[in-house]
PDB file of C-alpha atoms in Angstrom:
ATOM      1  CA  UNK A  29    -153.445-119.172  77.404  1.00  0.00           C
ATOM      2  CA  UNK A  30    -151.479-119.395  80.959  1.00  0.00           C
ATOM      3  CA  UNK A  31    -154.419-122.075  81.869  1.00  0.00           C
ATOM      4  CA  UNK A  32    -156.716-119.754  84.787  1.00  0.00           C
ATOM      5  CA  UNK A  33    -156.828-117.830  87.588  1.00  0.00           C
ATOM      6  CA  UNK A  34    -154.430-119.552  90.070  1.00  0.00           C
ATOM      7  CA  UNK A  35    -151.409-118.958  87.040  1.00  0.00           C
ATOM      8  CA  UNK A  36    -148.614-116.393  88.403  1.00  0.00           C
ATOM      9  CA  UNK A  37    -148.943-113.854  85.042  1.00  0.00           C
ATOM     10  CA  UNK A  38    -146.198-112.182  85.725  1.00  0.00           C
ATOM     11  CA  UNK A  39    -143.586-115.113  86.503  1.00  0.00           C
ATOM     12  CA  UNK A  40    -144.685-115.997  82.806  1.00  0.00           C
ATOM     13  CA  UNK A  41    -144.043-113.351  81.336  1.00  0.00           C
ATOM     14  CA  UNK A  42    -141.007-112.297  83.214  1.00  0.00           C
ATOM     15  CA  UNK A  43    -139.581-116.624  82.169  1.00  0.00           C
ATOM     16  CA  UNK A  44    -140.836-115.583  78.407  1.00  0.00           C
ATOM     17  CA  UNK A  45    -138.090-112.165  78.440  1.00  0.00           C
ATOM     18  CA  UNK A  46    -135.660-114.488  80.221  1.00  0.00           C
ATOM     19  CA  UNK A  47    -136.367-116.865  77.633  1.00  0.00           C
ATOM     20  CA  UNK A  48    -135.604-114.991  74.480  1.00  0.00           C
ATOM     21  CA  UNK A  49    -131.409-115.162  74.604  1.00  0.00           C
ATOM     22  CA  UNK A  50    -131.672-111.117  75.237  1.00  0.00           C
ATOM     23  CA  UNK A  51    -129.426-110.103  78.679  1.00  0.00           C
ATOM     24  CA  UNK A  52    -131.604-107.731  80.844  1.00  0.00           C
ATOM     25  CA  UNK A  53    -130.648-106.491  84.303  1.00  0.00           C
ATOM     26  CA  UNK A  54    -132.693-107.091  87.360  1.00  0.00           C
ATOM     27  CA  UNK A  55    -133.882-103.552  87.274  1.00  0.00           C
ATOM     28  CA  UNK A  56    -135.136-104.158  84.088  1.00  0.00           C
ATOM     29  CA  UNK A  57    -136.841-107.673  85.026  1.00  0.00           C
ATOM     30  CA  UNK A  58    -138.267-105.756  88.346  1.00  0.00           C
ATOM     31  CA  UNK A  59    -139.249-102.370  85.751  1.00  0.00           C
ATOM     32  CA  UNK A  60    -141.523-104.525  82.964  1.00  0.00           C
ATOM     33  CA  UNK A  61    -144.747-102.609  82.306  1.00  0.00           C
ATOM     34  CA  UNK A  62    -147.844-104.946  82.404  1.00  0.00           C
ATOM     35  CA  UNK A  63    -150.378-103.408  80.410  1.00  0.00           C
ATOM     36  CA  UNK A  64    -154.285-104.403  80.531  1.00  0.00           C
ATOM     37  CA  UNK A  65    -155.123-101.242  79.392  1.00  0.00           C
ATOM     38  CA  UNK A  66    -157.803-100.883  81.905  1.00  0.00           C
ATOM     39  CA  UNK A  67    -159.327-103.428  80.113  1.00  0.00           C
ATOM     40  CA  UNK A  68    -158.566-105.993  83.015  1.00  0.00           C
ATOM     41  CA  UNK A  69    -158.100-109.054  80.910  1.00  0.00           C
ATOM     42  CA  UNK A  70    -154.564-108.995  79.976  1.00  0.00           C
ATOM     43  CA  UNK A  71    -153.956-112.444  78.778  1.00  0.00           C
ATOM     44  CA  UNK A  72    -156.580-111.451  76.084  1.00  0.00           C
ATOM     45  CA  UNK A  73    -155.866-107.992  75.689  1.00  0.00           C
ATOM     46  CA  UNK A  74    -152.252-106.628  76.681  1.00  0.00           C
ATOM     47  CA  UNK A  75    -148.677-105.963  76.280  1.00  0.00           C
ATOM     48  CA  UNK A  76    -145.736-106.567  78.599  1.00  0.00           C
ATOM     49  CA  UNK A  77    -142.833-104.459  77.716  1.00  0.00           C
ATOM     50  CA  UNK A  78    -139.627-103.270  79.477  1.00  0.00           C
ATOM     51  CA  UNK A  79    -138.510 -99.542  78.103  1.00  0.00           C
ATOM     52  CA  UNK A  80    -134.685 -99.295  78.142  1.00  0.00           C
ATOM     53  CA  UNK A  81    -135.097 -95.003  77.205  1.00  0.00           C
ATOM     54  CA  UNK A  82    -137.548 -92.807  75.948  1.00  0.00           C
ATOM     55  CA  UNK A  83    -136.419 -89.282  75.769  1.00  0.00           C
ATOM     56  CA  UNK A  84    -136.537 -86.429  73.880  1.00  0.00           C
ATOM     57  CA  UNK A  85    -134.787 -87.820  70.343  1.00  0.00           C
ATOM     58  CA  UNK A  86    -135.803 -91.984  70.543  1.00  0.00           C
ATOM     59  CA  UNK A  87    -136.935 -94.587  72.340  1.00  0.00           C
ATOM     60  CA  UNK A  88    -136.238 -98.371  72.510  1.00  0.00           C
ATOM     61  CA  UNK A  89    -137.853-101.012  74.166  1.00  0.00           C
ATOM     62  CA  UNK A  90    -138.549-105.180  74.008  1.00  0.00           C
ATOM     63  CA  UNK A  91    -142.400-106.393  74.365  1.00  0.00           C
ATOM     64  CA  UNK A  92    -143.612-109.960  75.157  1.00  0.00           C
ATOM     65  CA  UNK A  93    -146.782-111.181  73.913  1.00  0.00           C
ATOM     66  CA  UNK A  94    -147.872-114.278  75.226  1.00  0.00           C
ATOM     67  CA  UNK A  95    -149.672-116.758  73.020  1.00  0.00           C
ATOM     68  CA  UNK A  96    -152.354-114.813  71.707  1.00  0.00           C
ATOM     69  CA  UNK A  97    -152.263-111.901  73.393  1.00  0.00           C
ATOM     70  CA  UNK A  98    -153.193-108.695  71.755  1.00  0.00           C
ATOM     71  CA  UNK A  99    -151.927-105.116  71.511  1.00  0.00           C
ATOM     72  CA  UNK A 100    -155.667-103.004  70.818  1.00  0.00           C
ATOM     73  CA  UNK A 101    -155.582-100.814  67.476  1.00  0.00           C
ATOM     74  CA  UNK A 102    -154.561 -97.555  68.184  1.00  0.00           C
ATOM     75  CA  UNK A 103    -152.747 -94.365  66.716  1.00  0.00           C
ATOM     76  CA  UNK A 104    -150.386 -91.655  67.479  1.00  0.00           C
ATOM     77  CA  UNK A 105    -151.221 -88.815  66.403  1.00  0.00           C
ATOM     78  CA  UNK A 106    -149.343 -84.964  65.868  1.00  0.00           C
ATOM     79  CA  UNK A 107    -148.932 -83.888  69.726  1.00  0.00           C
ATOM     80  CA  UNK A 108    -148.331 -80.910  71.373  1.00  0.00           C
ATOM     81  CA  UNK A 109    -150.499 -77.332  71.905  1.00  0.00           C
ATOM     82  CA  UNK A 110    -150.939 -76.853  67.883  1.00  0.00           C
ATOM     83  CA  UNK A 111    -149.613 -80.489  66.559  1.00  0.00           C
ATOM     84  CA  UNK A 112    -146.097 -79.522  66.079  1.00  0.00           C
ATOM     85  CA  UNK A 113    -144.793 -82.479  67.520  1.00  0.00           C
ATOM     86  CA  UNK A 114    -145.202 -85.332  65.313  1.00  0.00           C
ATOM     87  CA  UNK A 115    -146.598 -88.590  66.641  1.00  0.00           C
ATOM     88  CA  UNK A 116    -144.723 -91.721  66.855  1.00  0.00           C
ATOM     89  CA  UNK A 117    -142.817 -93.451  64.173  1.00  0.00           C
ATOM     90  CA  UNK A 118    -141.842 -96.834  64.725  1.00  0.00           C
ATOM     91  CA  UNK A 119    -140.143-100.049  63.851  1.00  0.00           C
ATOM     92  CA  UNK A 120    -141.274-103.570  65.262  1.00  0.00           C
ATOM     93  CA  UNK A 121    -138.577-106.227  64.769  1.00  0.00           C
ATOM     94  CA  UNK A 122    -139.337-109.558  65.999  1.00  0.00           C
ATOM     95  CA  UNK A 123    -136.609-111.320  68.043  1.00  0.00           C
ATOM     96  CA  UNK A 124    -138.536-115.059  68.412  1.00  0.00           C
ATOM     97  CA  UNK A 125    -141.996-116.645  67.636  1.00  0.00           C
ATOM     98  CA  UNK A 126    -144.328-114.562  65.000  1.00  0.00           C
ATOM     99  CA  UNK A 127    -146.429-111.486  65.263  1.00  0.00           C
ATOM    100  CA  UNK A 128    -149.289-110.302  63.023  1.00  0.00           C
ATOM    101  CA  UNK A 129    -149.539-106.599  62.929  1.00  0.00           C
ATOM    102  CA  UNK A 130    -152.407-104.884  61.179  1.00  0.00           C
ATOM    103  CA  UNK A 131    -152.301-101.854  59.095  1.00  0.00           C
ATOM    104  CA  UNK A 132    -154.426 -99.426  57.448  1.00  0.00           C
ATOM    105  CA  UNK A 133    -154.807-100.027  53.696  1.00  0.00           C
ATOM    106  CA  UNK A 134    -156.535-102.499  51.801  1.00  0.00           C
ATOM    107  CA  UNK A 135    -157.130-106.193  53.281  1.00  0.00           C
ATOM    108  CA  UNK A 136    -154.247-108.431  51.781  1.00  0.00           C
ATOM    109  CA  UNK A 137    -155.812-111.875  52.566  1.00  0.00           C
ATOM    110  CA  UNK A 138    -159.412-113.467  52.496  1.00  0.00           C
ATOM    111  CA  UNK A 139    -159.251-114.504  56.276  1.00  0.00           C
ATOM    112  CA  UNK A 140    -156.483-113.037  58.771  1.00  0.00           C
ATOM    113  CA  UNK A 141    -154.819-115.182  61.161  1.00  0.00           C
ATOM    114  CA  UNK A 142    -155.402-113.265  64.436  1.00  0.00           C
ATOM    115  CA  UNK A 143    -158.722-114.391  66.552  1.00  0.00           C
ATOM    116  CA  UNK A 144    -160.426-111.112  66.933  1.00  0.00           C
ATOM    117  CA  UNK A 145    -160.924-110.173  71.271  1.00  0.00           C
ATOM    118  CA  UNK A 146    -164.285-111.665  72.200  1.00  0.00           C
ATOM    119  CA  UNK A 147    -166.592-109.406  72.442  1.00  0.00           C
ATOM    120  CA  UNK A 148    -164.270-106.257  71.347  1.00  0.00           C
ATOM    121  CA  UNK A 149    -164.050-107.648  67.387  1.00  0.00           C
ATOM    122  CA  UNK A 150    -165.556-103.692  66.174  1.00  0.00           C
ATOM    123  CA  UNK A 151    -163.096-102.085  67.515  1.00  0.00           C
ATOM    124  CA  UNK A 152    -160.634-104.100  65.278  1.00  0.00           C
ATOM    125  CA  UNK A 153    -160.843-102.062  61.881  1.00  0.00           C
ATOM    126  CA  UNK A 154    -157.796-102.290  60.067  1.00  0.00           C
ATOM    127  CA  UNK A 155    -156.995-105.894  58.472  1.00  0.00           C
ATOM    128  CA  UNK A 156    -153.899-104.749  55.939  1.00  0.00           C
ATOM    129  CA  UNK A 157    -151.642-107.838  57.453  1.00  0.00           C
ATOM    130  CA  UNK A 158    -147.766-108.573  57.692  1.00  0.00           C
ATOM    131  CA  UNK A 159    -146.475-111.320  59.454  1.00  0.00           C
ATOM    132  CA  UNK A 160    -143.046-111.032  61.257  1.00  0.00           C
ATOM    133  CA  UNK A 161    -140.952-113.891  62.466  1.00  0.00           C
ATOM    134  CA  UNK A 162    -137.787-113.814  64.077  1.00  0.00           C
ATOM    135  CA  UNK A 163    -135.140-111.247  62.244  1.00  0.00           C
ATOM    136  CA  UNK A 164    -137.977-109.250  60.033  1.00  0.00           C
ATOM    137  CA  UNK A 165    -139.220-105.763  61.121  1.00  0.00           C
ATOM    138  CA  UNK A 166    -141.652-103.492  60.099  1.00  0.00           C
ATOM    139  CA  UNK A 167    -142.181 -99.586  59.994  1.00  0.00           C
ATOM    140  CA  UNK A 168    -145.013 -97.697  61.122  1.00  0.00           C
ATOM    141  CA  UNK A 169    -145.256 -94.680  60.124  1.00  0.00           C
ATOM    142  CA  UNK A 170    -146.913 -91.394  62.524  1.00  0.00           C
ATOM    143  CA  UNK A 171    -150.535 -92.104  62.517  1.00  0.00           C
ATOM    144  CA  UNK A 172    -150.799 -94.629  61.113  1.00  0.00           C
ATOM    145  CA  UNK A 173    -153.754 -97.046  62.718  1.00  0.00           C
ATOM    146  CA  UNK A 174    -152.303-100.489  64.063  1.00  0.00           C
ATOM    147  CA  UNK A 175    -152.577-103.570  66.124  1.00  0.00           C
ATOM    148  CA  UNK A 176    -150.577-106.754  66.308  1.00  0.00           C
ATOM    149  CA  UNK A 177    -151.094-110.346  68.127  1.00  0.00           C
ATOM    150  CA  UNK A 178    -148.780-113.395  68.681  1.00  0.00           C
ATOM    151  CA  UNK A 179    -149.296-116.547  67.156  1.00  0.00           C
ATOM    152  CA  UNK A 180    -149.620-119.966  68.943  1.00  0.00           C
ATOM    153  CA  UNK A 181    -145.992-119.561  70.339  1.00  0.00           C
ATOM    154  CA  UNK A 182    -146.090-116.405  71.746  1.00  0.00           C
ATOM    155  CA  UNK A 183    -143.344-113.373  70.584  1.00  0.00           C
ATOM    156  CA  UNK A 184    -140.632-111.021  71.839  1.00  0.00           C
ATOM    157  CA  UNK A 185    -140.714-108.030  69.589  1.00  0.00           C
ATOM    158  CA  UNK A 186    -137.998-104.912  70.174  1.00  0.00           C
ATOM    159  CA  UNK A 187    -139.391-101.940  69.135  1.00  0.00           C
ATOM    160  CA  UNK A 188    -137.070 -98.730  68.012  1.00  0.00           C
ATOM    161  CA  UNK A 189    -139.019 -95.363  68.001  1.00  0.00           C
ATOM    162  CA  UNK A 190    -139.019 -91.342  67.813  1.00  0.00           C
ATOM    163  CA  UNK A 191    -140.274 -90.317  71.483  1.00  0.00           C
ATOM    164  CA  UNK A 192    -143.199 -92.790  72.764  1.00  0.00           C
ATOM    165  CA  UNK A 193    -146.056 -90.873  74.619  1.00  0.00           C
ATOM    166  CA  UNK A 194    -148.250 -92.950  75.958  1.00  0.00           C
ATOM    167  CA  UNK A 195    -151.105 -90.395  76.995  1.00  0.00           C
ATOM    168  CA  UNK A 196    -151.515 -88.834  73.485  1.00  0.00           C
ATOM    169  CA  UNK A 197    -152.050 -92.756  71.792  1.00  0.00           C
ATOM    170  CA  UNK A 198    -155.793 -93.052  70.799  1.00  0.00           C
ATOM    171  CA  UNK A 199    -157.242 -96.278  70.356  1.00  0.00           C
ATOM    172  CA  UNK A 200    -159.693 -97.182  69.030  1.00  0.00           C
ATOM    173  CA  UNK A 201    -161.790 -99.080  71.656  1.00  0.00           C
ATOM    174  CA  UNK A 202    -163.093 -95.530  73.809  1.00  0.00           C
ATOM    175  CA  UNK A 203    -162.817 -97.908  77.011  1.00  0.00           C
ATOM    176  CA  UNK A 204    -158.950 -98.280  76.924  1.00  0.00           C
ATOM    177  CA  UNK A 205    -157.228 -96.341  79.377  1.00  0.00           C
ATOM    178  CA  UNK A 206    -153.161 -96.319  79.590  1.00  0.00           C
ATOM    179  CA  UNK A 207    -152.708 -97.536  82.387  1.00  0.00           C
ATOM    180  CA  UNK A 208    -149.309 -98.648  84.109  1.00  0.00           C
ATOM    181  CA  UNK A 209    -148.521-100.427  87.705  1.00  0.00           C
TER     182      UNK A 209
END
């Protein structure tokens, strides 16, 4: 992917949002969220986002996936002391390269074009696929399981939500923490 250990991961990423014709400030470029999900292997395993807001009514943000790279299956679930805050809804529209994101229902084709995470493949479950390139979007609805990867080129994906809430996302991997720098 970036080629080994000596390879500055964030200077790649940060190039790949400069890259995609989208104006950000340099308190955005300085804010972007490198996820590893306490997994610690982030080129495999990650997402790279910068959150423009997140309050109370919506959220909006952009992600960059390098080549590859995968965001682990998760959920989000009803919220709140008895679940009267519904979990997130959610629309992926990719801005540049192609994104496979994985759904819940029935398997759609015989072989899927992600690579499964070595060594993490069961906690993959969900193979219902729909490729995005650049201009096409998707919505997921509340609780709905999910995961996505970029293809060969890597992707920039903006993502339009009701409030994100990272702490009440479960995924489906137990070993996955949500964890920010």
């Amino acid at each position: 992917m970036t080629g080994g250990k000596n390879v500055d991961y964030k200077a790649i990423v940060k190039q790949a949002f400069l890259d995609s014709n989208i104006h950000f400030t340099e308190a955005e470029l300085e804010s972007i969220d490198y996820a590893d999900f306490g997994l610690d292997q982030i080129e495999t395993e990650g997402l790279n986002l910068i959150v423009y807001v997140n309050n109370d009514t919506y959220c909006a943000k952009e992600m960059v996936l390098l080549p590859g790279q995968t965001c682990p299956e998760h959920r989000h679930p009803r919220r709140g002391a008895d679940g009267e805050i519904a979990g997130k809804r959610e629309t992926f529209r990719c801005r540049k390269g192609k994104v496979y994101l994985y759904v819940e229902g029935e398997p759609n084709v015989a072989q899927i074009e992600s690579k499964l995470p070595h060594g993490h493949e069961a906690y993959y479950t969900v193979m219902h696929e729909i490729e995005l390139g650049p201009g096409e979007q998707y919505t997921i609805e509340p609780d709905t399981l999910h995961w996505f990867q970029a293809g060969e080129a890597g992707a920039v994906i903006s993502e339009f939500s009701t409030p994100s809430d990272d702490p009440s996302d479960i995924f489906t991997n137990p070993n996955i923490k949500r964890v920010t720098e």
